[in-house]
């Protein structure tokens, strides 16, 4: 980790949005030298817009979706079992943490997202811009919670300390600070009801403080549920606080970063590379439920369109050995993402759909889980579960009618077996026996499986959050991989975390080696892919 050598001035701030944050050549910006006297609110707004996009691992302009691919597509999207790898030289689906990929993902965050988020937060605090600062705090919590949910301990409170060695924080301390940061932000947002900030540049809510309050509380609810198994009292207190202050309840208030011709959704490009296809688990669940989202989430197979296969939609097994990775054949026989995420030349949108951060559907499923615990979530588990399904079904990308929603909610269908005519050794039984219709007389654990399975479907294609929830709840029940190349994570286990990246041993060795010795890791197995994170404590 390097020490910044140049004061961040007007010219650098002006380049934040239009340029690339590789201009922050040094990662560890000193907090006392980031102020620019002549930085106006327009340029500050551009910096905030840049921070929003980079927090999602998006790269404006023509730099491409490399950060997103390294961070999400090659890890969480595969480990959540939304997709399975089909590219010959891609080993992450067999539980291999390819060092160059995870190192690139880490650098993408700490070289591109973190400096801009840090700049906006500190500048707004120093220049008495409380509403803008509240927005920045909420964005910071969102961005960093995704990072700690990958690695556990990360650089957080000391980012920008001006030192040549930057210590890591424990995940426990980071999460507890998240709640404090949200407290501070929510206090300001409530005091500024009806006001706006970053009006022309906020790519999520157009600067509306009321909407940011809903987002902050919904994010609090997500983080509260994350700690349910490790600190249940804290989880309940924070979840009920979120409900009291108001959360997202309609799709119109979903938090999503807008896409443009200058900031396309990464899938818009990645899908054209043909490196993954629908997973077998997705096939089992969507086909078994006869789910109307199947044709929206995924495309018909090329072989079906060509009339050479009866499989209109087909998922591929996770963890195929290299010998079985015939990319062309696998891609033709299995389903790509739905047209919504394809590029315009393949029938998609001009720049892809909005980049969703949190939705009403997710919030209702979080509330349903809380209601199962007896928390005050403003409804019963059954009612909130069904409302979550409705919100997912009626999002603009689905557009289901009320009658279709009610029909689906009442179904007793269960997930289906997955068969491969040419490879019977790949055949799988049904992934579960739970129906869509809420099991009113079922056990609490069976009801939780229903809630999380439908939540997994509603989160698509946010593999980052889906992998996190799979680790936390163990649902939906994943299929074993065909093979694993990782002795720490067998093929029938779920990857628990990413280990610390190689670049940190070159640039920040003392700090990363100290992080390896944190009890949060040593008591659970050390710096390994099989070591459970702090919140991963379900019995």
Short mmCIF file of C-alpha atoms in Angstrom, two decimals:
data_model
loop_
_atom_site.label_atom_id
_atom_site.label_comp_id
_atom_site.label_asym_id
_atom_site.label_seq_id
_atom_site.Cartn_x
_atom_site.Cartn_y
_atom_site.Cartn_z
CA UNK A 1 0.00 0.00 0.00
CA UNK A 2 1.60 3.24 -1.12
CA UNK A 3 1.56 6.73 0.32
CA UNK A 4 0.14 9.49 -1.86
CA UNK A 5 2.76 11.97 -3.00
CA UNK A 6 0.65 14.64 -4.67
CA UNK A 7 -2.10 16.78 -3.18
CA UNK A 8 -5.48 16.04 -4.72
CA UNK A 9 -6.38 19.29 -6.44
CA UNK A 10 -9.00 20.69 -8.75
CA UNK A 11 -7.72 19.06 -11.91
CA UNK A 12 -7.77 15.60 -10.35
CA UNK A 13 -11.23 16.07 -8.90
CA UNK A 14 -12.50 17.28 -12.27
CA UNK A 15 -11.23 14.10 -13.87
CA UNK A 16 -12.98 11.79 -11.44
CA UNK A 17 -16.08 11.27 -13.51
CA UNK A 18 -14.87 11.61 -17.05
CA UNK A 19 -11.56 9.91 -16.54
CA UNK A 20 -10.47 6.74 -14.87
CA UNK A 21 -9.51 6.60 -11.22
CA UNK A 22 -6.19 5.10 -12.12
CA UNK A 23 -5.38 8.82 -11.73
CA UNK A 24 -5.33 7.93 -8.04
CA UNK A 25 -1.99 6.23 -8.61
CA UNK A 26 -1.50 5.95 -4.89
CA UNK A 27 -4.17 4.18 -2.90
CA UNK A 28 -3.77 5.63 0.54
CA UNK A 29 -4.99 9.20 0.18
CA UNK A 30 -4.31 11.37 3.25
CA UNK A 31 -7.59 12.71 4.61
CA UNK A 32 -6.07 16.12 5.37
CA UNK A 33 -5.02 16.92 1.82
CA UNK A 34 -8.05 16.08 -0.28
CA UNK A 35 -9.72 19.48 -0.17
CA UNK A 36 -9.86 21.68 -3.25
CA UNK A 37 -11.01 25.23 -2.55
CA UNK A 38 -12.46 25.76 -5.99
CA UNK A 39 -14.27 22.43 -6.38
CA UNK A 40 -17.90 23.31 -7.15
CA UNK A 41 -20.98 21.16 -6.47
CA UNK A 42 -21.22 20.16 -10.11
CA UNK A 43 -17.79 18.58 -10.10
CA UNK A 44 -18.45 17.08 -6.70
CA UNK A 45 -21.63 15.58 -8.12
CA UNK A 46 -19.65 14.07 -10.96
CA UNK A 47 -17.33 12.51 -8.41
CA UNK A 48 -20.33 11.06 -6.56
CA UNK A 49 -21.75 9.62 -9.78
CA UNK A 50 -18.38 8.08 -10.48
CA UNK A 51 -18.30 6.59 -6.99
CA UNK A 52 -21.73 5.02 -7.47
CA UNK A 53 -20.72 3.31 -10.68
CA UNK A 54 -17.36 2.12 -9.41
CA UNK A 55 -18.94 0.75 -6.24
CA UNK A 56 -20.70 -1.69 -8.58
CA UNK A 57 -17.40 -2.58 -10.27
CA UNK A 58 -18.50 -0.68 -13.34
CA UNK A 59 -15.93 1.24 -15.36
CA UNK A 60 -17.19 4.27 -17.28
CA UNK A 61 -16.26 4.80 -20.90
CA UNK A 62 -14.47 2.21 -23.00
CA UNK A 63 -12.31 0.63 -20.29
CA UNK A 64 -14.58 -2.42 -20.26
CA UNK A 65 -16.11 -4.63 -17.57
CA UNK A 66 -12.87 -6.21 -16.38
CA UNK A 67 -13.30 -5.33 -12.71
CA UNK A 68 -16.82 -6.73 -12.62
CA UNK A 69 -15.76 -9.92 -14.36
CA UNK A 70 -12.88 -10.48 -11.93
CA UNK A 71 -14.91 -9.61 -8.86
CA UNK A 72 -18.35 -11.09 -9.52
CA UNK A 73 -18.67 -13.04 -12.74
CA UNK A 74 -15.75 -15.41 -12.08
CA UNK A 75 -16.48 -15.95 -8.38
CA UNK A 76 -19.85 -15.08 -6.80
CA UNK A 77 -21.94 -15.74 -9.92
CA UNK A 78 -20.47 -19.24 -10.05
CA UNK A 79 -20.46 -19.95 -6.30
CA UNK A 80 -24.08 -18.84 -5.96
CA UNK A 81 -24.88 -21.43 -8.67
CA UNK A 82 -26.65 -18.92 -10.86
CA UNK A 83 -24.27 -19.91 -13.63
CA UNK A 84 -21.72 -22.61 -14.44
CA UNK A 85 -18.46 -22.07 -16.24
CA UNK A 86 -18.03 -23.29 -19.83
CA UNK A 87 -14.64 -21.71 -20.67
CA UNK A 88 -11.78 -24.21 -20.87
CA UNK A 89 -9.17 -22.26 -18.92
CA UNK A 90 -11.45 -20.94 -16.18
CA UNK A 91 -10.91 -22.94 -12.99
CA UNK A 92 -12.86 -20.98 -10.37
CA UNK A 93 -15.92 -23.22 -10.83
CA UNK A 94 -13.83 -26.04 -9.39
CA UNK A 95 -13.22 -23.99 -6.23
CA UNK A 96 -9.89 -22.61 -7.41
CA UNK A 97 -9.25 -19.03 -6.35
CA UNK A 98 -7.20 -17.86 -9.31
CA UNK A 99 -4.76 -15.42 -7.72
CA UNK A 100 -4.55 -12.96 -10.58
CA UNK A 101 -8.35 -12.67 -10.71
CA UNK A 102 -8.90 -12.03 -7.01
CA UNK A 103 -5.93 -9.67 -6.95
CA UNK A 104 -7.48 -7.74 -9.81
CA UNK A 105 -10.83 -7.62 -8.01
CA UNK A 106 -9.19 -6.26 -4.84
CA UNK A 107 -7.24 -3.66 -6.81
CA UNK A 108 -10.32 -2.65 -8.76
CA UNK A 109 -12.02 -1.73 -5.51
CA UNK A 110 -9.14 -0.12 -3.65
CA UNK A 111 -7.69 1.72 -6.64
CA UNK A 112 -10.93 2.81 -8.28
CA UNK A 113 -13.95 2.75 -5.95
CA UNK A 114 -12.57 3.36 -2.46
CA UNK A 115 -10.57 6.54 -3.26
CA UNK A 116 -13.57 8.27 -4.85
CA UNK A 117 -15.97 7.22 -2.09
CA UNK A 118 -13.42 8.38 0.49
CA UNK A 119 -12.96 11.70 -1.31
CA UNK A 120 -16.67 12.49 -1.52
CA UNK A 121 -17.35 11.52 2.08
CA UNK A 122 -14.45 13.55 3.50
CA UNK A 123 -14.98 16.56 1.26
CA UNK A 124 -18.67 16.82 2.14
CA UNK A 125 -17.90 16.46 5.85
CA UNK A 126 -15.21 19.14 5.75
CA UNK A 127 -17.32 21.56 3.72
CA UNK A 128 -20.58 21.37 5.72
CA UNK A 129 -22.63 19.46 3.15
CA UNK A 130 -24.57 17.16 5.51
CA UNK A 131 -27.08 15.74 3.03
CA UNK A 132 -24.43 14.98 0.44
CA UNK A 133 -22.36 13.41 3.21
CA UNK A 134 -25.29 11.20 4.25
CA UNK A 135 -25.60 9.91 0.69
CA UNK A 136 -21.87 9.18 0.64
CA UNK A 137 -22.03 7.29 3.95
CA UNK A 138 -24.82 5.03 2.70
CA UNK A 139 -22.88 4.35 -0.50
CA UNK A 140 -19.75 3.58 1.52
CA UNK A 141 -21.59 1.03 3.65
CA UNK A 142 -23.01 -0.61 0.55
CA UNK A 143 -19.63 -0.80 -1.18
CA UNK A 144 -17.62 -2.06 1.77
CA UNK A 145 -20.13 -4.64 2.96
CA UNK A 146 -19.70 -6.44 -0.34
CA UNK A 147 -15.93 -6.48 0.11
CA UNK A 148 -15.95 -7.82 3.65
CA UNK A 149 -18.50 -10.46 2.61
CA UNK A 150 -15.86 -11.79 0.21
CA UNK A 151 -12.75 -11.74 2.39
CA UNK A 152 -13.81 -11.21 6.01
CA UNK A 153 -11.19 -8.84 7.49
CA UNK A 154 -10.38 -6.02 5.04
CA UNK A 155 -8.89 -2.54 4.98
CA UNK A 156 -11.68 -0.25 6.15
CA UNK A 157 -11.32 2.30 8.94
CA UNK A 158 -7.70 3.05 8.11
CA UNK A 159 -8.10 3.53 4.39
CA UNK A 160 -6.58 6.93 3.62
CA UNK A 161 -4.51 7.09 6.81
CA UNK A 162 -1.43 8.40 4.98
CA UNK A 163 0.79 5.56 6.21
CA UNK A 164 2.81 3.04 4.24
CA UNK A 165 1.19 0.17 6.14
CA UNK A 166 -2.58 -0.01 6.39
CA UNK A 167 -4.07 -2.42 8.97
CA UNK A 168 -7.11 -4.58 8.41
CA UNK A 169 -10.30 -4.44 10.48
CA UNK A 170 -12.17 -7.50 11.68
CA UNK A 171 -15.47 -8.19 10.01
CA UNK A 172 -17.22 -7.91 13.36
CA UNK A 173 -15.92 -4.38 13.93
CA UNK A 174 -16.72 -3.40 10.34
CA UNK A 175 -20.31 -4.56 10.57
CA UNK A 176 -20.88 -2.80 13.87
CA UNK A 177 -19.44 0.38 12.36
CA UNK A 178 -21.82 0.00 9.41
CA UNK A 179 -24.75 0.34 11.78
CA UNK A 180 -23.20 3.46 13.32
CA UNK A 181 -22.61 5.00 9.90
CA UNK A 182 -26.20 4.27 8.92
CA UNK A 183 -27.38 5.84 12.19
CA UNK A 184 -25.55 9.04 11.31
CA UNK A 185 -26.82 9.05 7.74
CA UNK A 186 -30.43 8.29 8.68
CA UNK A 187 -30.47 11.09 11.26
CA UNK A 188 -29.50 13.57 8.54
CA UNK A 189 -31.86 12.10 5.97
CA UNK A 190 -34.82 12.29 8.35
CA UNK A 191 -33.95 15.90 9.21
CA UNK A 192 -33.87 16.77 5.50
CA UNK A 193 -37.09 15.11 4.38
CA UNK A 194 -38.24 16.41 1.01
CA UNK A 195 -34.88 17.94 0.12
CA UNK A 196 -32.45 17.01 -2.64
CA UNK A 197 -28.70 16.75 -3.16
CA UNK A 198 -26.52 15.82 -6.13
CA UNK A 199 -29.67 16.51 -8.11
CA UNK A 200 -28.19 16.23 -11.60
CA UNK A 201 -25.67 13.50 -10.80
CA UNK A 202 -27.20 10.94 -8.43
CA UNK A 203 -27.62 7.91 -10.68
CA UNK A 204 -29.78 6.01 -8.20
CA UNK A 205 -32.53 8.33 -6.93
CA UNK A 206 -31.96 11.63 -8.69
CA UNK A 207 -30.93 13.25 -5.41
CA UNK A 208 -34.17 12.54 -3.48
CA UNK A 209 -33.45 12.41 0.25
CA UNK A 210 -36.68 10.55 1.01
CA UNK A 211 -35.69 7.75 -1.33
CA UNK A 212 -32.20 7.57 0.12
CA UNK A 213 -33.77 7.15 3.55
CA UNK A 214 -35.72 4.13 2.31
CA UNK A 215 -32.52 2.76 0.78
CA UNK A 216 -30.48 3.31 3.96
CA UNK A 217 -33.07 1.53 6.09
CA UNK A 218 -33.38 -1.34 3.62
CA UNK A 219 -29.62 -1.75 3.61
CA UNK A 220 -29.70 -1.76 7.42
CA UNK A 221 -32.28 -4.56 7.27
CA UNK A 222 -30.05 -6.58 4.93
CA UNK A 223 -27.05 -6.19 7.24
CA UNK A 224 -29.13 -6.91 10.33
CA UNK A 225 -30.27 -10.21 8.89
CA UNK A 226 -26.70 -11.02 7.96
CA UNK A 227 -25.68 -11.13 11.61
CA UNK A 228 -28.72 -13.10 12.78
CA UNK A 229 -26.83 -16.28 13.60
CA UNK A 230 -23.85 -14.65 15.30
CA UNK A 231 -25.51 -11.79 17.25
CA UNK A 232 -29.28 -12.35 17.27
CA UNK A 233 -30.07 -9.53 19.69
CA UNK A 234 -28.19 -7.00 17.55
CA UNK A 235 -29.85 -8.39 14.43
CA UNK A 236 -33.33 -7.95 15.86
CA UNK A 237 -32.68 -4.45 17.19
CA UNK A 238 -31.29 -3.23 13.88
CA UNK A 239 -33.97 -4.96 11.80
CA UNK A 240 -36.80 -3.49 13.84
CA UNK A 241 -35.14 -0.07 13.71
CA UNK A 242 -35.12 -0.32 9.91
CA UNK A 243 -38.82 -1.16 9.79
CA UNK A 244 -39.70 1.67 12.17
CA UNK A 245 -37.87 4.22 10.02
CA UNK A 246 -39.33 2.87 6.75
CA UNK A 247 -38.01 0.52 4.06
CA UNK A 248 -38.59 0.00 0.34
CA UNK A 249 -42.06 -1.45 -0.33
CA UNK A 250 -42.59 -0.86 -4.06
CA UNK A 251 -40.58 -1.59 -7.18
CA UNK A 252 -40.65 2.09 -8.07
CA UNK A 253 -38.30 2.70 -5.13
CA UNK A 254 -35.81 -0.06 -5.93
CA UNK A 255 -32.21 1.11 -5.66
CA UNK A 256 -30.38 0.69 -8.96
CA UNK A 257 -27.57 2.56 -10.69
CA UNK A 258 -28.70 3.77 -14.08
CA UNK A 259 -26.84 2.63 -17.18
CA UNK A 260 -25.98 4.80 -20.17
CA UNK A 261 -24.02 4.59 -23.38
CA UNK A 262 -20.99 5.70 -21.35
CA UNK A 263 -21.61 3.24 -18.51
CA UNK A 264 -23.11 0.04 -19.86
CA UNK A 265 -24.05 -2.86 -17.65
CA UNK A 266 -21.04 -5.22 -17.55
CA UNK A 267 -23.17 -8.20 -18.63
CA UNK A 268 -23.88 -6.28 -21.86
CA UNK A 269 -20.27 -7.07 -22.84
CA UNK A 270 -19.52 -10.21 -20.84
CA UNK A 271 -22.40 -12.23 -22.25
CA UNK A 272 -20.85 -11.87 -25.69
CA UNK A 273 -17.74 -13.72 -24.55
CA UNK A 274 -19.65 -16.98 -23.97
CA UNK A 275 -17.84 -18.07 -20.81
CA UNK A 276 -20.78 -19.35 -18.73
CA UNK A 277 -24.33 -20.66 -19.00
CA UNK A 278 -27.33 -21.29 -16.75
CA UNK A 279 -26.57 -23.69 -13.89
CA UNK A 280 -28.18 -27.04 -13.22
CA UNK A 281 -29.60 -25.66 -9.95
CA UNK A 282 -31.37 -22.88 -11.83
CA UNK A 283 -32.85 -25.46 -14.19
CA UNK A 284 -34.06 -27.64 -11.31
CA UNK A 285 -35.79 -24.78 -9.50
CA UNK A 286 -37.19 -22.78 -12.43
CA UNK A 287 -38.41 -25.78 -14.41
CA UNK A 288 -39.79 -27.57 -11.37
CA UNK A 289 -41.80 -24.51 -10.39
CA UNK A 290 -42.81 -23.91 -14.02
CA UNK A 291 -41.59 -20.42 -13.20
CA UNK A 292 -42.53 -17.64 -15.66
CA UNK A 293 -39.20 -15.97 -14.93
CA UNK A 294 -37.36 -18.76 -16.76
CA UNK A 295 -37.76 -17.17 -20.19
CA UNK A 296 -36.86 -13.74 -18.81
CA UNK A 297 -33.79 -14.79 -16.87
CA UNK A 298 -32.44 -17.06 -19.61
CA UNK A 299 -32.43 -17.52 -23.38
CA UNK A 300 -33.46 -20.59 -25.31
CA UNK A 301 -30.57 -22.86 -26.21
CA UNK A 302 -29.01 -22.41 -29.62
CA UNK A 303 -29.51 -26.11 -30.35
CA UNK A 304 -33.23 -25.80 -29.63
CA UNK A 305 -33.52 -22.80 -31.95
CA UNK A 306 -31.66 -24.76 -34.61
CA UNK A 307 -34.04 -27.69 -34.19
CA UNK A 308 -31.39 -30.17 -33.09
CA UNK A 309 -32.36 -30.48 -29.40
CA UNK A 310 -35.61 -30.79 -27.40
CA UNK A 311 -34.12 -28.66 -24.60
CA UNK A 312 -35.59 -25.19 -24.85
CA UNK A 313 -33.85 -24.16 -21.62
CA UNK A 314 -30.98 -26.13 -20.15
CA UNK A 315 -28.51 -25.72 -17.28
CA UNK A 316 -24.98 -27.09 -17.14
CA UNK A 317 -23.30 -28.77 -14.20
CA UNK A 318 -20.99 -26.71 -12.01
CA UNK A 319 -17.37 -27.77 -11.63
CA UNK A 320 -16.78 -29.54 -14.92
CA UNK A 321 -13.20 -30.80 -15.36
CA UNK A 322 -11.21 -29.19 -18.14
CA UNK A 323 -11.56 -32.33 -20.26
CA UNK A 324 -15.33 -31.78 -20.36
CA UNK A 325 -15.19 -28.06 -21.13
CA UNK A 326 -15.96 -28.05 -24.83
CA UNK A 327 -16.97 -24.39 -24.81
CA UNK A 328 -18.67 -24.28 -28.20
CA UNK A 329 -20.76 -27.40 -27.65
CA UNK A 330 -21.65 -26.48 -24.08
CA UNK A 331 -22.69 -22.99 -25.07
CA UNK A 332 -24.92 -24.21 -27.87
CA UNK A 333 -26.62 -26.81 -25.68
CA UNK A 334 -27.19 -24.64 -22.59
CA UNK A 335 -28.96 -21.36 -21.89
CA UNK A 336 -27.30 -17.95 -21.93
CA UNK A 337 -28.65 -15.04 -19.90
CA UNK A 338 -31.96 -13.57 -20.99
CA UNK A 339 -32.10 -11.02 -23.77
CA UNK A 340 -32.40 -8.18 -21.25
CA UNK A 341 -28.72 -8.60 -20.38
CA UNK A 342 -27.46 -9.20 -23.94
CA UNK A 343 -26.04 -6.48 -26.14
CA UNK A 344 -28.08 -4.60 -28.70
CA UNK A 345 -26.77 -6.73 -31.55
CA UNK A 346 -28.30 -9.79 -29.90
CA UNK A 347 -31.65 -8.13 -29.29
CA UNK A 348 -30.84 -6.50 -25.97
CA UNK A 349 -31.01 -2.93 -24.76
CA UNK A 350 -28.72 -0.16 -25.93
CA UNK A 351 -26.65 -0.31 -22.73
CA UNK A 352 -28.23 -2.95 -20.50
CA UNK A 353 -30.70 -2.77 -17.61
CA UNK A 354 -30.20 -0.67 -14.47
CA UNK A 355 -27.56 -2.07 -12.12
CA UNK A 356 -29.73 -3.16 -9.17
CA UNK A 357 -28.43 -2.65 -5.61
CA UNK A 358 -31.47 -3.66 -3.52
CA UNK A 359 -35.11 -4.29 -4.38
CA UNK A 360 -38.53 -4.35 -2.77
CA UNK A 361 -38.64 -8.12 -3.33
CA UNK A 362 -35.46 -8.65 -1.32
CA UNK A 363 -36.75 -6.38 1.44
CA UNK A 364 -40.00 -8.36 1.75
CA UNK A 365 -38.08 -11.63 1.95
CA UNK A 366 -35.84 -10.14 4.64
CA UNK A 367 -38.93 -9.10 6.55
CA UNK A 368 -40.45 -12.58 6.11
CA UNK A 369 -37.34 -14.13 7.63
CA UNK A 370 -37.48 -11.69 10.52
CA UNK A 371 -41.14 -12.50 11.09
CA UNK A 372 -40.19 -16.19 11.34
CA UNK A 373 -38.01 -15.19 14.29
CA UNK A 374 -40.88 -13.37 15.96
CA UNK A 375 -39.51 -9.91 15.21
CA UNK A 376 -41.79 -6.96 14.50
CA UNK A 377 -41.61 -6.84 10.72
CA UNK A 378 -45.04 -5.38 9.98
CA UNK A 379 -46.68 -8.62 8.86
CA UNK A 380 -46.68 -12.39 9.05
CA UNK A 381 -43.98 -14.53 7.49
CA UNK A 382 -46.52 -15.93 5.00
CA UNK A 383 -47.86 -12.54 3.91
CA UNK A 384 -44.41 -11.00 3.57
CA UNK A 385 -43.11 -14.06 1.67
CA UNK A 386 -45.97 -13.84 -0.80
CA UNK A 387 -45.46 -10.11 -1.17
CA UNK A 388 -41.81 -10.74 -1.98
CA UNK A 389 -42.83 -13.10 -4.78
CA UNK A 390 -45.29 -10.52 -6.07
CA UNK A 391 -42.63 -7.80 -6.14
CA UNK A 392 -40.23 -10.05 -8.04
CA UNK A 393 -42.91 -11.15 -10.50
CA UNK A 394 -44.12 -7.62 -11.20
CA UNK A 395 -40.76 -5.93 -11.71
CA UNK A 396 -40.61 -4.30 -15.13
CA UNK A 397 -38.47 -7.14 -16.48
CA UNK A 398 -41.16 -9.70 -15.58
CA UNK A 399 -44.45 -7.82 -15.73
CA UNK A 400 -46.66 -10.64 -14.41
CA UNK A 401 -50.38 -9.94 -14.02
CA UNK A 402 -52.08 -10.24 -10.60
CA UNK A 403 -53.74 -13.48 -11.74
CA UNK A 404 -50.38 -14.95 -12.77
CA UNK A 405 -48.86 -13.96 -9.44
CA UNK A 406 -51.65 -15.59 -7.44
CA UNK A 407 -51.46 -18.73 -9.55
CA UNK A 408 -47.73 -19.02 -8.91
CA UNK A 409 -48.00 -18.34 -5.18
CA UNK A 410 -50.51 -21.19 -4.80
CA UNK A 411 -48.45 -23.79 -6.65
CA UNK A 412 -47.46 -27.01 -4.99
CA UNK A 413 -44.81 -27.69 -7.65
CA UNK A 414 -41.37 -28.67 -6.37
CA UNK A 415 -37.92 -28.48 -8.00
CA UNK A 416 -37.29 -31.01 -10.77
CA UNK A 417 -34.54 -33.57 -11.44
CA UNK A 418 -31.92 -32.56 -13.99
CA UNK A 419 -30.98 -35.07 -16.66
CA UNK A 420 -28.37 -35.16 -19.42
CA UNK A 421 -29.14 -37.67 -22.18
CA UNK A 422 -25.59 -37.76 -23.51
CA UNK A 423 -24.00 -37.71 -20.05
CA UNK A 424 -26.12 -39.72 -17.60
CA UNK A 425 -23.24 -39.52 -15.11
CA UNK A 426 -24.13 -35.83 -14.74
CA UNK A 427 -27.76 -36.54 -13.82
CA UNK A 428 -29.04 -35.03 -10.59
CA UNK A 429 -32.08 -35.60 -8.39
CA UNK A 430 -34.44 -32.74 -7.59
CA UNK A 431 -32.56 -30.11 -5.59
CA UNK A 432 -35.30 -29.98 -2.93
CA UNK A 433 -38.89 -31.02 -2.23
CA UNK A 434 -40.21 -27.64 -1.09
CA UNK A 435 -43.17 -26.13 -2.97
CA UNK A 436 -43.88 -22.51 -3.78
CA UNK A 437 -47.07 -22.42 -1.69
CA UNK A 438 -46.13 -21.39 1.82
CA UNK A 439 -46.03 -24.29 4.24
CA UNK A 440 -48.20 -22.80 6.97
CA UNK A 441 -47.96 -25.96 9.03
CA UNK A 442 -44.33 -26.59 8.11
CA UNK A 443 -41.34 -26.33 10.41
CA UNK A 444 -39.55 -23.03 10.80
CA UNK A 445 -36.57 -24.43 8.88
CA UNK A 446 -38.73 -25.58 5.97
CA UNK A 447 -40.35 -22.16 5.82
CA UNK A 448 -36.92 -20.52 5.86
CA UNK A 449 -35.86 -22.70 2.93
CA UNK A 450 -38.91 -21.50 1.00
CA UNK A 451 -38.18 -17.85 1.78
CA UNK A 452 -34.52 -18.04 0.82
CA UNK A 453 -35.14 -20.09 -2.34
CA UNK A 454 -37.58 -17.48 -3.60
CA UNK A 455 -35.20 -14.74 -2.48
CA UNK A 456 -32.41 -16.43 -4.48
CA UNK A 457 -34.63 -16.29 -7.55
CA UNK A 458 -35.57 -12.67 -6.92
CA UNK A 459 -31.96 -11.54 -6.43
CA UNK A 460 -30.91 -12.79 -9.88
CA UNK A 461 -28.47 -11.90 -11.37
CA UNK A 462 -26.84 -10.42 -8.25
CA UNK A 463 -24.56 -13.37 -7.59
CA UNK A 464 -22.66 -11.35 -5.00
CA UNK A 465 -25.62 -11.19 -2.65
CA UNK A 466 -26.88 -14.66 -3.60
CA UNK A 467 -23.55 -16.34 -2.72
CA UNK A 468 -23.49 -14.47 0.58
CA UNK A 469 -26.99 -15.62 1.49
CA UNK A 470 -26.22 -19.19 0.42
CA UNK A 471 -23.31 -19.24 2.86
CA UNK A 472 -25.36 -17.63 5.64
CA UNK A 473 -28.53 -19.74 5.38
CA UNK A 474 -27.35 -22.84 3.42
CA UNK A 475 -30.24 -22.30 0.96
CA UNK A 476 -31.20 -23.00 -1.69
CA UNK A 477 -29.68 -26.44 -1.32
CA UNK A 478 -26.77 -26.39 -3.79
CA UNK A 479 -25.79 -29.25 -6.03
CA UNK A 480 -22.35 -30.82 -5.58
CA UNK A 481 -19.86 -29.84 -8.25
CA UNK A 482 -18.65 -32.47 -10.67
CA UNK A 483 -15.12 -31.83 -9.41
CA UNK A 484 -13.15 -29.60 -7.06
CA UNK A 485 -9.45 -28.78 -7.43
CA UNK A 486 -9.27 -27.29 -3.94
CA UNK A 487 -8.33 -29.67 -1.11
CA UNK A 488 -9.88 -27.26 1.41
CA UNK A 489 -13.27 -27.12 -0.30
CA UNK A 490 -14.56 -30.50 -1.54
CA UNK A 491 -16.98 -30.64 -4.45
CA UNK A 492 -19.99 -31.04 -2.13
CA UNK A 493 -19.13 -27.97 -0.02
CA UNK A 494 -19.70 -24.27 -0.61
CA UNK A 495 -16.71 -21.94 -0.96
CA UNK A 496 -16.70 -19.94 2.31
CA UNK A 497 -14.53 -16.93 1.43
CA UNK A 498 -11.71 -15.63 -0.72
CA UNK A 499 -8.25 -15.64 0.84
CA UNK A 500 -6.15 -12.47 1.03
CA UNK A 501 -4.70 -11.40 -2.30
CA UNK A 502 -1.11 -11.72 -3.43
CA UNK A 503 -0.59 -8.01 -4.07
CA UNK A 504 -1.07 -7.26 -0.38
CA UNK A 505 1.88 -9.47 0.48
CA UNK A 506 4.03 -7.34 -1.82
CA UNK A 507 2.75 -3.89 -0.81
CA UNK A 508 1.23 -4.25 2.67
CA UNK A 509 2.87 -7.38 4.07
CA UNK A 510 2.98 -6.56 7.77
CA UNK A 511 -0.69 -5.64 7.81
CA UNK A 512 -1.95 -8.63 5.86
CA UNK A 513 0.17 -11.03 7.93
CA UNK A 514 -1.28 -9.46 11.08
CA UNK A 515 -4.75 -9.98 9.61
CA UNK A 516 -3.97 -13.66 9.14
CA UNK A 517 -3.51 -13.91 12.92
CA UNK A 518 -6.82 -12.31 13.86
CA UNK A 519 -8.85 -14.67 16.08
CA UNK A 520 -11.76 -14.16 13.72
CA UNK A 521 -9.78 -16.31 11.27
CA UNK A 522 -7.47 -18.42 13.43
CA UNK A 523 -10.32 -19.85 15.51
CA UNK A 524 -12.15 -20.93 12.38
CA UNK A 525 -9.31 -22.41 10.31
CA UNK A 526 -7.08 -19.53 9.28
CA UNK A 527 -6.67 -17.77 5.96
CA UNK A 528 -8.29 -20.50 3.88
CA UNK A 529 -11.17 -20.77 1.43
CA UNK A 530 -12.94 -23.12 3.83
CA UNK A 531 -12.86 -20.72 6.79
CA UNK A 532 -16.28 -19.34 7.65
CA UNK A 533 -16.71 -15.61 8.02
CA UNK A 534 -17.75 -14.00 11.31
CA UNK A 535 -21.45 -13.89 10.42
CA UNK A 536 -21.42 -17.41 8.94
CA UNK A 537 -22.49 -19.04 12.19
CA UNK A 538 -25.64 -21.02 11.47
CA UNK A 539 -25.56 -24.22 13.57
#
